[in-house]
Amino acid sequence: MTFLLLLAVVLGTGLGSVYVPPGEVLGALWRGLSGQDLAGNDVIVWQIRLPRVVMGVLVGASLGVCGGAFQGVFRNPLADPYLLGVASGGALGATLSIVAEWPRPVIPLTALLGALGAVAVTVALAREGRRFPPTRLILAGVVVGSTLGAASTALILRGEDRARQVLAYTLGDLGFSGWRDVATVLPYAALGCGALLLLARALDTLQLGELTARSLGVPVERLRLLVIVAASVATAGAVAYVGIIGFVGLIVPHVVRLAFGQGHRTLLVLSALLGGTLLVLADLLARTTPLSQVGIVTTLLGGPFFLWLLRQSRE
């Protein structure tokens, strides 16, 4: 899986309007990492394509890990990182920043506040005493997500001058990513995904059933909240600059589970690698074809996959 990711990075960096052979890509990477002077295609690699590719790896890895954790904690194969209104809240916060023309480094912060606010409302609506039944959480998340999506649309309509930029954002786009954006998103991805990896063993125990997990000492409700908050942090970072990219968090964990089994430590690590690979290749397809935006590519891939999942669950 690591080899596939490296191959995707080389392809994503080398292919485009100017073709850079794999040997030159690797040479440029070495010269940049060793502090040598950059010239010719090195500049294209380091200044234009590599930030976009690295952002794709970060976002794809975050969505893959969050998808695997959500499917585990809700024991629901159709769960993904955008469940509970997380993405809609993050998108509303980011849209507000774009329309108000706040500084770009502020966008992840407003996205995080929006995501956490959406989760807080969802949890409050779903709460039954000290318990958070998964079905109520999912239903409340659908309502909160729809409401916040409408609020984002209202903001877009009010900010007509920025409408095109916000529309590109809502469709998912890696095209505006730079090294400064990568550096801003990295802590969100590391913090959220790292916390979810630490919870992998408890997620394995939860697969035995809630009653069994409780009898083995797993605080199920606390685990559920920790997973939700950690996934919200990673998802907010993922959507902050590149928008809502659907289905990666749904597809990737299923493919990994089918190939490598159910253990969550392996599942989450491989989902990070495969998620990054998938998004880099999807972005490569988007910018070399008329599809133009990576969110459109993942939706075209994810729609049939979702229908296949529904058919499998019915059988």
PDB file of C-alpha atoms in Angstrom:
ATOM      1  CA  MET A   1       0.000   0.000   0.000  1.00  0.00           C
ATOM      2  CA  THR A   2       2.904   2.343   0.758  1.00  0.00           C
ATOM      3  CA  PHE A   3       4.319   1.602  -2.699  1.00  0.00           C
ATOM      4  CA  LEU A   4       0.962   2.480  -4.293  1.00  0.00           C
ATOM      5  CA  LEU A   5       0.921   5.797  -2.448  1.00  0.00           C
ATOM      6  CA  LEU A   6       4.486   6.640  -3.553  1.00  0.00           C
ATOM      7  CA  LEU A   7       3.603   5.676  -7.119  1.00  0.00           C
ATOM      8  CA  ALA A   8       0.526   7.922  -6.998  1.00  0.00           C
ATOM      9  CA  VAL A   9       2.652  10.804  -5.680  1.00  0.00           C
ATOM     10  CA  VAL A  10       5.170  10.409  -8.531  1.00  0.00           C
ATOM     11  CA  LEU A  11       2.394  10.185 -11.140  1.00  0.00           C
ATOM     12  CA  GLY A  12       0.457  13.092  -9.642  1.00  0.00           C
ATOM     13  CA  THR A  13       3.577  15.236  -9.588  1.00  0.00           C
ATOM     14  CA  GLY A  14       4.822  14.305 -13.050  1.00  0.00           C
ATOM     15  CA  LEU A  15       1.679  14.305 -15.201  1.00  0.00           C
ATOM     16  CA  GLY A  16      -0.040  17.474 -16.356  1.00  0.00           C
ATOM     17  CA  SER A  17       0.188  20.187 -19.013  1.00  0.00           C
ATOM     18  CA  VAL A  18       3.996  19.859 -18.754  1.00  0.00           C
ATOM     19  CA  TYR A  19       5.165  16.232 -18.570  1.00  0.00           C
ATOM     20  CA  VAL A  20       7.921  15.576 -16.045  1.00  0.00           C
ATOM     21  CA  PRO A  21       9.365  12.022 -16.332  1.00  0.00           C
ATOM     22  CA  PRO A  22       9.437   9.921 -13.127  1.00  0.00           C
ATOM     23  CA  GLY A  23      13.235  10.077 -13.004  1.00  0.00           C
ATOM     24  CA  GLU A  24      13.156  13.874 -13.069  1.00  0.00           C
ATOM     25  CA  VAL A  25      10.435  13.938 -10.410  1.00  0.00           C
ATOM     26  CA  LEU A  26      12.538  11.791  -8.080  1.00  0.00           C
ATOM     27  CA  GLY A  27      15.608  13.907  -8.847  1.00  0.00           C
ATOM     28  CA  ALA A  28      13.704  17.101  -8.129  1.00  0.00           C
ATOM     29  CA  LEU A  29      12.426  15.665  -4.845  1.00  0.00           C
ATOM     30  CA  TRP A  30      15.979  14.752  -3.837  1.00  0.00           C
ATOM     31  CA  ARG A  31      17.379  18.159  -4.777  1.00  0.00           C
ATOM     32  CA  GLY A  32      14.636  19.924  -2.846  1.00  0.00           C
ATOM     33  CA  LEU A  33      14.978  17.737   0.248  1.00  0.00           C
ATOM     34  CA  SER A  34      18.791  18.028   0.253  1.00  0.00           C
ATOM     35  CA  GLY A  35      18.667  21.818  -0.027  1.00  0.00           C
ATOM     36  CA  GLN A  36      20.182  22.075  -3.531  1.00  0.00           C
ATOM     37  CA  ASP A  37      19.248  24.877  -5.941  1.00  0.00           C
ATOM     38  CA  LEU A  38      16.063  24.281  -7.970  1.00  0.00           C
ATOM     39  CA  ALA A  39      15.921  24.915 -11.696  1.00  0.00           C
ATOM     40  CA  GLY A  40      13.743  24.044 -14.713  1.00  0.00           C
ATOM     41  CA  ASN A  41      11.124  21.393 -13.955  1.00  0.00           C
ATOM     42  CA  ASP A  42      12.188  21.356 -10.295  1.00  0.00           C
ATOM     43  CA  VAL A  43      10.236  24.565  -9.850  1.00  0.00           C
ATOM     44  CA  ILE A  44       7.098  23.027 -11.383  1.00  0.00           C
ATOM     45  CA  VAL A  45       7.448  20.014  -9.094  1.00  0.00           C
ATOM     46  CA  TRP A  46       8.037  21.916  -5.853  1.00  0.00           C
ATOM     47  CA  GLN A  47       6.073  25.112  -6.290  1.00  0.00           C
ATOM     48  CA  ILE A  48       3.002  23.967  -8.252  1.00  0.00           C
ATOM     49  CA  ARG A  49       2.311  20.232  -8.167  1.00  0.00           C
ATOM     50  CA  LEU A  50       3.805  18.832  -4.977  1.00  0.00           C
ATOM     51  CA  PRO A  51       1.809  21.051  -2.544  1.00  0.00           C
ATOM     52  CA  ARG A  52      -1.395  19.956  -4.311  1.00  0.00           C
ATOM     53  CA  VAL A  53      -0.377  16.290  -4.160  1.00  0.00           C
ATOM     54  CA  VAL A  54       0.650  16.464  -0.487  1.00  0.00           C
ATOM     55  CA  MET A  55      -2.649  18.169   0.346  1.00  0.00           C
ATOM     56  CA  GLY A  56      -4.427  15.322  -1.471  1.00  0.00           C
ATOM     57  CA  VAL A  57      -2.535  12.775   0.635  1.00  0.00           C
ATOM     58  CA  LEU A  58      -3.406  14.593   3.876  1.00  0.00           C
ATOM     59  CA  VAL A  59      -7.089  15.006   3.023  1.00  0.00           C
ATOM     60  CA  GLY A  60      -7.515  11.490   1.627  1.00  0.00           C
ATOM     61  CA  ALA A  61      -5.761   9.945   4.631  1.00  0.00           C
ATOM     62  CA  SER A  62      -7.899  11.944   7.070  1.00  0.00           C
ATOM     63  CA  LEU A  63     -11.160  10.994   5.352  1.00  0.00           C
ATOM     64  CA  GLY A  64     -10.126   7.324   5.110  1.00  0.00           C
ATOM     65  CA  VAL A  65      -9.215   7.077   8.805  1.00  0.00           C
ATOM     66  CA  CYS A  66     -12.331   8.943   9.952  1.00  0.00           C
ATOM     67  CA  GLY A  67     -14.537   6.722   7.762  1.00  0.00           C
ATOM     68  CA  GLY A  68     -13.060   3.554   9.270  1.00  0.00           C
ATOM     69  CA  ALA A  69     -13.483   4.885  12.816  1.00  0.00           C
ATOM     70  CA  PHE A  70     -17.089   6.038  12.232  1.00  0.00           C
ATOM     71  CA  GLN A  71     -18.090   2.714  10.680  1.00  0.00           C
ATOM     72  CA  GLY A  72     -16.558   0.969  13.693  1.00  0.00           C
ATOM     73  CA  VAL A  73     -18.036   3.102  16.439  1.00  0.00           C
ATOM     74  CA  PHE A  74     -21.536   3.119  14.906  1.00  0.00           C
ATOM     75  CA  ARG A  75     -21.224  -0.468  13.643  1.00  0.00           C
ATOM     76  CA  ASN A  76     -22.790   0.827  10.468  1.00  0.00           C
ATOM     77  CA  PRO A  77     -21.198   0.099   7.051  1.00  0.00           C
ATOM     78  CA  LEU A  78     -22.773   3.211   5.520  1.00  0.00           C
ATOM     79  CA  ALA A  79     -21.239   5.655   8.018  1.00  0.00           C
ATOM     80  CA  ASP A  80     -18.665   8.176   6.789  1.00  0.00           C
ATOM     81  CA  PRO A  81     -16.815  11.255   8.135  1.00  0.00           C
ATOM     82  CA  TYR A  82     -19.630  13.565   7.081  1.00  0.00           C
ATOM     83  CA  LEU A  83     -22.114  11.842   9.357  1.00  0.00           C
ATOM     84  CA  LEU A  84     -23.534  13.938  12.215  1.00  0.00           C
ATOM     85  CA  GLY A  85     -23.351  17.165  10.196  1.00  0.00           C
ATOM     86  CA  VAL A  86     -19.563  17.462  10.663  1.00  0.00           C
ATOM     87  CA  ALA A  87     -18.829  18.422   7.055  1.00  0.00           C
ATOM     88  CA  SER A  88     -21.806  20.765   6.767  1.00  0.00           C
ATOM     89  CA  GLY A  89     -20.729  22.565   9.938  1.00  0.00           C
ATOM     90  CA  GLY A  90     -17.144  22.784   8.730  1.00  0.00           C
ATOM     91  CA  ALA A  91     -18.270  23.979   5.302  1.00  0.00           C
ATOM     92  CA  LEU A  92     -20.476  26.661   6.874  1.00  0.00           C
ATOM     93  CA  GLY A  93     -17.532  27.947   8.933  1.00  0.00           C
ATOM     94  CA  ALA A  94     -15.223  27.950   5.904  1.00  0.00           C
ATOM     95  CA  THR A  95     -17.872  29.589   3.687  1.00  0.00           C
ATOM     96  CA  LEU A  96     -18.347  32.339   6.262  1.00  0.00           C
ATOM     97  CA  SER A  97     -14.587  33.036   6.197  1.00  0.00           C
ATOM     98  CA  ILE A  98     -14.455  33.104   2.395  1.00  0.00           C
ATOM     99  CA  VAL A  99     -17.490  35.359   1.981  1.00  0.00           C
ATOM    100  CA  ALA A 100     -16.278  37.719   4.738  1.00  0.00           C
ATOM    101  CA  GLU A 101     -12.803  37.753   3.131  1.00  0.00           C
ATOM    102  CA  TRP A 102     -11.087  36.868   6.397  1.00  0.00           C
ATOM    103  CA  PRO A 103      -7.372  35.889   6.198  1.00  0.00           C
ATOM    104  CA  ARG A 104      -6.829  32.425   4.697  1.00  0.00           C
ATOM    105  CA  PRO A 105      -5.182  30.943   7.856  1.00  0.00           C
ATOM    106  CA  VAL A 106      -8.447  31.670   9.698  1.00  0.00           C
ATOM    107  CA  ILE A 107     -10.434  29.269   7.489  1.00  0.00           C
ATOM    108  CA  PRO A 108      -9.430  25.995   9.259  1.00  0.00           C
ATOM    109  CA  LEU A 109     -10.259  27.550  12.631  1.00  0.00           C
ATOM    110  CA  THR A 110     -13.757  28.634  11.566  1.00  0.00           C
ATOM    111  CA  ALA A 111     -14.227  25.231   9.883  1.00  0.00           C
ATOM    112  CA  LEU A 112     -13.275  23.495  13.140  1.00  0.00           C
ATOM    113  CA  LEU A 113     -15.638  25.690  15.171  1.00  0.00           C
ATOM    114  CA  GLY A 114     -18.427  24.977  12.684  1.00  0.00           C
ATOM    115  CA  ALA A 115     -17.764  21.219  12.764  1.00  0.00           C
ATOM    116  CA  LEU A 116     -17.636  21.034  16.560  1.00  0.00           C
ATOM    117  CA  GLY A 117     -20.735  23.238  16.854  1.00  0.00           C
ATOM    118  CA  ALA A 118     -22.642  20.941  14.488  1.00  0.00           C
ATOM    119  CA  VAL A 119     -21.566  17.881  16.487  1.00  0.00           C
ATOM    120  CA  ALA A 120     -22.579  19.547  19.768  1.00  0.00           C
ATOM    121  CA  VAL A 121     -26.082  20.271  18.421  1.00  0.00           C
ATOM    122  CA  THR A 122     -26.375  16.741  16.997  1.00  0.00           C
ATOM    123  CA  VAL A 123     -25.332  15.117  20.283  1.00  0.00           C
ATOM    124  CA  ALA A 124     -27.690  17.357  22.278  1.00  0.00           C
ATOM    125  CA  LEU A 125     -30.609  16.414  19.992  1.00  0.00           C
ATOM    126  CA  ALA A 126     -29.801  12.682  20.157  1.00  0.00           C
ATOM    127  CA  ARG A 127     -29.075  12.437  23.865  1.00  0.00           C
ATOM    128  CA  GLU A 128     -31.175  10.136  26.042  1.00  0.00           C
ATOM    129  CA  GLY A 129     -29.995  10.722  29.580  1.00  0.00           C
ATOM    130  CA  ARG A 130     -26.357   9.645  29.552  1.00  0.00           C
ATOM    131  CA  ARG A 131     -26.728   7.551  26.431  1.00  0.00           C
ATOM    132  CA  PHE A 132     -26.279   8.459  22.744  1.00  0.00           C
ATOM    133  CA  PRO A 133     -28.102   5.780  20.705  1.00  0.00           C
ATOM    134  CA  PRO A 134     -26.432   5.460  17.271  1.00  0.00           C
ATOM    135  CA  THR A 135     -29.720   5.598  15.356  1.00  0.00           C
ATOM    136  CA  ARG A 136     -30.762   8.871  17.031  1.00  0.00           C
ATOM    137  CA  LEU A 137     -27.276  10.310  16.409  1.00  0.00           C
ATOM    138  CA  ILE A 138     -27.461   9.504  12.719  1.00  0.00           C
ATOM    139  CA  LEU A 139     -30.984  10.897  12.306  1.00  0.00           C
ATOM    140  CA  ALA A 140     -30.100  14.063  14.223  1.00  0.00           C
ATOM    141  CA  GLY A 141     -26.956  14.384  12.095  1.00  0.00           C
ATOM    142  CA  VAL A 142     -28.997  14.267   8.900  1.00  0.00           C
ATOM    143  CA  VAL A 143     -31.263  17.073  10.133  1.00  0.00           C
ATOM    144  CA  VAL A 144     -28.382  19.252  11.378  1.00  0.00           C
ATOM    145  CA  GLY A 145     -26.386  18.661   8.170  1.00  0.00           C
ATOM    146  CA  SER A 146     -29.327  19.632   5.956  1.00  0.00           C
ATOM    147  CA  THR A 147     -30.033  22.776   7.974  1.00  0.00           C
ATOM    148  CA  LEU A 148     -26.404  23.921   7.930  1.00  0.00           C
ATOM    149  CA  GLY A 149     -26.181  23.151   4.211  1.00  0.00           C
ATOM    150  CA  ALA A 150     -29.084  25.517   3.617  1.00  0.00           C
ATOM    151  CA  ALA A 151     -27.358  28.163   5.734  1.00  0.00           C
ATOM    152  CA  SER A 152     -24.197  27.821   3.596  1.00  0.00           C
ATOM    153  CA  THR A 153     -26.276  28.280   0.434  1.00  0.00           C
ATOM    154  CA  ALA A 154     -27.803  31.439   1.881  1.00  0.00           C
ATOM    155  CA  LEU A 155     -24.312  32.800   2.598  1.00  0.00           C
ATOM    156  CA  ILE A 156     -23.178  32.007  -0.945  1.00  0.00           C
ATOM    157  CA  LEU A 157     -26.144  33.891  -2.407  1.00  0.00           C
ATOM    158  CA  ARG A 158     -25.394  36.927  -0.232  1.00  0.00           C
ATOM    159  CA  GLY A 159     -21.726  36.983  -1.238  1.00  0.00           C
ATOM    160  CA  GLU A 160     -22.231  37.191  -4.989  1.00  0.00           C
ATOM    161  CA  ASP A 161     -18.696  38.472  -5.640  1.00  0.00           C
ATOM    162  CA  ARG A 162     -17.301  35.351  -4.044  1.00  0.00           C
ATOM    163  CA  ALA A 163     -19.948  32.960  -5.348  1.00  0.00           C
ATOM    164  CA  ARG A 164     -17.690  31.293  -7.924  1.00  0.00           C
ATOM    165  CA  GLN A 165     -14.917  30.687  -5.401  1.00  0.00           C
ATOM    166  CA  VAL A 166     -17.338  29.289  -2.815  1.00  0.00           C
ATOM    167  CA  LEU A 167     -19.069  27.121  -5.437  1.00  0.00           C
ATOM    168  CA  ALA A 168     -15.685  25.622  -6.399  1.00  0.00           C
ATOM    169  CA  TYR A 169     -15.057  25.010  -2.720  1.00  0.00           C
ATOM    170  CA  THR A 170     -18.360  23.198  -2.182  1.00  0.00           C
ATOM    171  CA  LEU A 171     -17.627  20.918  -5.175  1.00  0.00           C
ATOM    172  CA  GLY A 172     -14.232  19.965  -3.746  1.00  0.00           C
ATOM    173  CA  ASP A 173     -11.008  21.297  -5.279  1.00  0.00           C
ATOM    174  CA  LEU A 174      -7.302  20.856  -4.489  1.00  0.00           C
ATOM    175  CA  GLY A 175      -6.258  23.461  -7.047  1.00  0.00           C
ATOM    176  CA  PHE A 176      -5.603  26.346  -4.656  1.00  0.00           C
ATOM    177  CA  SER A 177      -3.414  24.398  -2.227  1.00  0.00           C
ATOM    178  CA  GLY A 178      -0.015  25.813  -1.328  1.00  0.00           C
ATOM    179  CA  TRP A 179       2.698  24.858   1.151  1.00  0.00           C
ATOM    180  CA  ARG A 180       1.316  27.271   3.743  1.00  0.00           C
ATOM    181  CA  ASP A 181      -2.095  25.552   3.498  1.00  0.00           C
ATOM    182  CA  VAL A 182      -0.451  22.138   3.862  1.00  0.00           C
ATOM    183  CA  ALA A 183       1.356  23.312   7.002  1.00  0.00           C
ATOM    184  CA  THR A 184      -1.941  24.599   8.430  1.00  0.00           C
ATOM    185  CA  VAL A 185      -3.908  21.406   7.748  1.00  0.00           C
ATOM    186  CA  LEU A 186      -1.165  19.009   8.924  1.00  0.00           C
ATOM    187  CA  PRO A 187      -1.706  19.494  12.710  1.00  0.00           C
ATOM    188  CA  TYR A 188      -5.467  18.853  12.351  1.00  0.00           C
ATOM    189  CA  ALA A 189      -4.839  15.619  10.433  1.00  0.00           C
ATOM    190  CA  ALA A 190      -2.094  14.449  12.815  1.00  0.00           C
ATOM    191  CA  LEU A 191      -4.082  15.228  15.965  1.00  0.00           C
ATOM    192  CA  GLY A 192      -7.393  13.742  14.793  1.00  0.00           C
ATOM    193  CA  CYS A 193      -6.002  10.635  13.086  1.00  0.00           C
ATOM    194  CA  GLY A 194      -3.490  10.024  15.883  1.00  0.00           C
ATOM    195  CA  ALA A 195      -6.257  10.051  18.487  1.00  0.00           C
ATOM    196  CA  LEU A 196      -8.365   7.648  16.427  1.00  0.00           C
ATOM    197  CA  LEU A 197      -5.425   5.235  16.113  1.00  0.00           C
ATOM    198  CA  LEU A 198      -5.084   5.230  19.905  1.00  0.00           C
ATOM    199  CA  LEU A 199      -8.746   4.200  20.143  1.00  0.00           C
ATOM    200  CA  ALA A 200      -8.381   1.290  17.693  1.00  0.00           C
ATOM    201  CA  ARG A 201      -8.256  -1.411  20.377  1.00  0.00           C
ATOM    202  CA  ALA A 202     -11.451  -0.148  22.040  1.00  0.00           C
ATOM    203  CA  LEU A 203     -13.148  -0.075  18.629  1.00  0.00           C
ATOM    204  CA  ASP A 204     -12.198  -3.741  18.158  1.00  0.00           C
ATOM    205  CA  THR A 205     -13.835  -4.610  21.485  1.00  0.00           C
ATOM    206  CA  LEU A 206     -16.967  -2.667  20.557  1.00  0.00           C
ATOM    207  CA  GLN A 207     -17.463  -4.953  17.534  1.00  0.00           C
ATOM    208  CA  LEU A 208     -18.348  -7.731  20.013  1.00  0.00           C
ATOM    209  CA  GLY A 209     -21.489  -5.785  20.951  1.00  0.00           C
ATOM    210  CA  GLU A 210     -22.210  -2.948  23.386  1.00  0.00           C
ATOM    211  CA  LEU A 211     -23.064  -5.219  26.329  1.00  0.00           C
ATOM    212  CA  THR A 212     -19.906  -7.295  25.888  1.00  0.00           C
ATOM    213  CA  ALA A 213     -17.780  -4.182  25.466  1.00  0.00           C
ATOM    214  CA  ARG A 214     -19.191  -2.697  28.684  1.00  0.00           C
ATOM    215  CA  SER A 215     -18.545  -5.954  30.542  1.00  0.00           C
ATOM    216  CA  LEU A 216     -14.915  -5.822  29.366  1.00  0.00           C
ATOM    217  CA  GLY A 217     -14.516  -2.313  30.761  1.00  0.00           C
ATOM    218  CA  VAL A 218     -14.985  -0.196  27.638  1.00  0.00           C
ATOM    219  CA  PRO A 219     -16.880   3.051  28.416  1.00  0.00           C
ATOM    220  CA  VAL A 220     -19.014   2.919  25.277  1.00  0.00           C
ATOM    221  CA  GLU A 221     -20.587   6.386  25.454  1.00  0.00           C
ATOM    222  CA  ARG A 222     -17.253   8.054  26.260  1.00  0.00           C
ATOM    223  CA  LEU A 223     -15.615   6.127  23.412  1.00  0.00           C
ATOM    224  CA  ARG A 224     -18.361   7.289  21.051  1.00  0.00           C
ATOM    225  CA  LEU A 225     -17.831  10.944  22.048  1.00  0.00           C
ATOM    226  CA  LEU A 226     -14.038  10.689  21.761  1.00  0.00           C
ATOM    227  CA  VAL A 227     -14.295   9.219  18.261  1.00  0.00           C
ATOM    228  CA  ILE A 228     -16.771  11.907  17.205  1.00  0.00           C
ATOM    229  CA  VAL A 229     -14.588  14.775  18.487  1.00  0.00           C
ATOM    230  CA  ALA A 230     -11.329  13.341  17.062  1.00  0.00           C
ATOM    231  CA  ALA A 231     -12.954  12.679  13.682  1.00  0.00           C
ATOM    232  CA  SER A 232     -14.456  16.184  13.709  1.00  0.00           C
ATOM    233  CA  VAL A 233     -10.991  17.736  14.167  1.00  0.00           C
ATOM    234  CA  ALA A 234      -9.510  15.714  11.282  1.00  0.00           C
ATOM    235  CA  THR A 235     -12.543  16.291   9.044  1.00  0.00           C
ATOM    236  CA  ALA A 236     -12.579  20.042   9.731  1.00  0.00           C
ATOM    237  CA  GLY A 237      -8.940  20.245   8.654  1.00  0.00           C
ATOM    238  CA  ALA A 238      -9.700  18.163   5.570  1.00  0.00           C
ATOM    239  CA  VAL A 239     -12.595  20.321   4.368  1.00  0.00           C
ATOM    240  CA  ALA A 240     -11.107  23.682   5.396  1.00  0.00           C
ATOM    241  CA  TYR A 241      -9.262  24.504   2.155  1.00  0.00           C
ATOM    242  CA  VAL A 242     -10.393  21.870  -0.339  1.00  0.00           C
ATOM    243  CA  GLY A 243     -14.139  21.668   0.319  1.00  0.00           C
ATOM    244  CA  ILE A 244     -16.457  18.709   0.667  1.00  0.00           C
ATOM    245  CA  ILE A 245     -15.011  15.672  -1.109  1.00  0.00           C
ATOM    246  CA  GLY A 246     -17.548  12.898  -0.850  1.00  0.00           C
ATOM    247  CA  PHE A 247     -17.363   9.111  -0.648  1.00  0.00           C
ATOM    248  CA  VAL A 248     -13.618   8.703   0.109  1.00  0.00           C
ATOM    249  CA  GLY A 249     -14.424   7.931   3.737  1.00  0.00           C
ATOM    250  CA  LEU A 250     -17.102   5.474   2.636  1.00  0.00           C
ATOM    251  CA  ILE A 251     -15.209   3.596  -0.085  1.00  0.00           C
ATOM    252  CA  VAL A 252     -11.712   3.275   1.353  1.00  0.00           C
ATOM    253  CA  PRO A 253     -12.421   1.475   4.684  1.00  0.00           C
ATOM    254  CA  HIS A 254     -14.634  -1.060   2.888  1.00  0.00           C
ATOM    255  CA  VAL A 255     -11.935  -1.920   0.363  1.00  0.00           C
ATOM    256  CA  VAL A 256      -9.345  -2.275   3.144  1.00  0.00           C
ATOM    257  CA  ARG A 257     -11.702  -4.371   5.276  1.00  0.00           C
ATOM    258  CA  LEU A 258     -12.432  -6.720   2.388  1.00  0.00           C
ATOM    259  CA  ALA A 259      -8.726  -7.179   1.637  1.00  0.00           C
ATOM    260  CA  PHE A 260      -7.141  -7.151   5.110  1.00  0.00           C
ATOM    261  CA  GLY A 261      -9.831  -7.940   7.697  1.00  0.00           C
ATOM    262  CA  GLN A 262     -11.557  -6.137  10.547  1.00  0.00           C
ATOM    263  CA  GLY A 263      -8.770  -5.226  13.022  1.00  0.00           C
ATOM    264  CA  HIS A 264      -9.008  -1.463  13.489  1.00  0.00           C
ATOM    265  CA  ARG A 265      -5.309  -0.692  13.926  1.00  0.00           C
ATOM    266  CA  THR A 266      -4.512  -2.231  10.538  1.00  0.00           C
ATOM    267  CA  LEU A 267      -7.749  -0.900   9.065  1.00  0.00           C
ATOM    268  CA  LEU A 268      -7.069   2.720  10.051  1.00  0.00           C
ATOM    269  CA  VAL A 269      -3.398   2.728   8.986  1.00  0.00           C
ATOM    270  CA  LEU A 270      -4.132   1.167   5.594  1.00  0.00           C
ATOM    271  CA  SER A 271      -7.180   3.405   5.126  1.00  0.00           C
ATOM    272  CA  ALA A 272      -4.869   6.412   5.535  1.00  0.00           C
ATOM    273  CA  LEU A 273      -2.517   5.086   2.846  1.00  0.00           C
ATOM    274  CA  LEU A 274      -5.280   4.057   0.447  1.00  0.00           C
ATOM    275  CA  GLY A 275      -7.268   7.255   1.074  1.00  0.00           C
ATOM    276  CA  GLY A 276      -4.255   9.373   0.159  1.00  0.00           C
ATOM    277  CA  THR A 277      -3.599   7.246  -2.931  1.00  0.00           C
ATOM    278  CA  LEU A 278      -7.210   7.432  -4.109  1.00  0.00           C
ATOM    279  CA  LEU A 279      -7.480  11.194  -3.719  1.00  0.00           C
ATOM    280  CA  VAL A 280      -4.169  11.911  -5.478  1.00  0.00           C
ATOM    281  CA  LEU A 281      -5.220   9.737  -8.437  1.00  0.00           C
ATOM    282  CA  ALA A 282      -8.738  11.229  -8.480  1.00  0.00           C
ATOM    283  CA  ASP A 283      -7.240  14.730  -8.541  1.00  0.00           C
ATOM    284  CA  LEU A 284      -4.900  13.688 -11.355  1.00  0.00           C
ATOM    285  CA  LEU A 285      -7.929  12.483 -13.332  1.00  0.00           C
ATOM    286  CA  ALA A 286      -9.805  15.701 -12.555  1.00  0.00           C
ATOM    287  CA  ARG A 287      -7.090  18.068 -13.785  1.00  0.00           C
ATOM    288  CA  THR A 288      -6.256  16.091 -16.930  1.00  0.00           C
ATOM    289  CA  THR A 289      -9.877  15.634 -18.107  1.00  0.00           C
ATOM    290  CA  PRO A 290     -12.932  17.915 -18.500  1.00  0.00           C
ATOM    291  CA  LEU A 291     -14.206  16.736 -15.082  1.00  0.00           C
ATOM    292  CA  SER A 292     -12.001  19.552 -13.667  1.00  0.00           C
ATOM    293  CA  GLN A 293     -12.753  19.086  -9.930  1.00  0.00           C
ATOM    294  CA  VAL A 294     -11.755  16.224  -7.680  1.00  0.00           C
ATOM    295  CA  GLY A 295     -15.086  16.257  -5.816  1.00  0.00           C
ATOM    296  CA  ILE A 296     -16.887  15.447  -9.069  1.00  0.00           C
ATOM    297  CA  VAL A 297     -14.573  12.464  -9.709  1.00  0.00           C
ATOM    298  CA  THR A 298     -15.022  10.980  -6.210  1.00  0.00           C
ATOM    299  CA  THR A 299     -18.789  11.424  -6.457  1.00  0.00           C
ATOM    300  CA  LEU A 300     -18.876   9.640  -9.842  1.00  0.00           C
ATOM    301  CA  LEU A 301     -16.869   6.797  -8.287  1.00  0.00           C
ATOM    302  CA  GLY A 302     -18.696   6.763  -4.984  1.00  0.00           C
ATOM    303  CA  GLY A 303     -22.283   6.815  -6.252  1.00  0.00           C
ATOM    304  CA  PRO A 304     -22.146   3.349  -7.890  1.00  0.00           C
ATOM    305  CA  PHE A 305     -20.138   2.038  -4.949  1.00  0.00           C
ATOM    306  CA  PHE A 306     -22.807   3.220  -2.509  1.00  0.00           C
ATOM    307  CA  LEU A 307     -25.532   1.506  -4.548  1.00  0.00           C
ATOM    308  CA  TRP A 308     -23.436  -1.680  -4.537  1.00  0.00           C
ATOM    309  CA  LEU A 309     -23.167  -1.449  -0.743  1.00  0.00           C
ATOM    310  CA  LEU A 310     -26.922  -1.084  -0.426  1.00  0.00           C
ATOM    311  CA  ARG A 311     -27.425  -4.150  -2.605  1.00  0.00           C
ATOM    312  CA  GLN A 312     -24.926  -6.140  -0.540  1.00  0.00           C
ATOM    313  CA  SER A 313     -26.574  -5.144   2.754  1.00  0.00           C
ATOM    314  CA  ARG A 314     -29.999  -6.177   1.377  1.00  0.00           C
ATOM    315  CA  GLU A 315     -28.639  -9.595   0.402  1.00  0.00           C
TER     316      GLU A 315
END
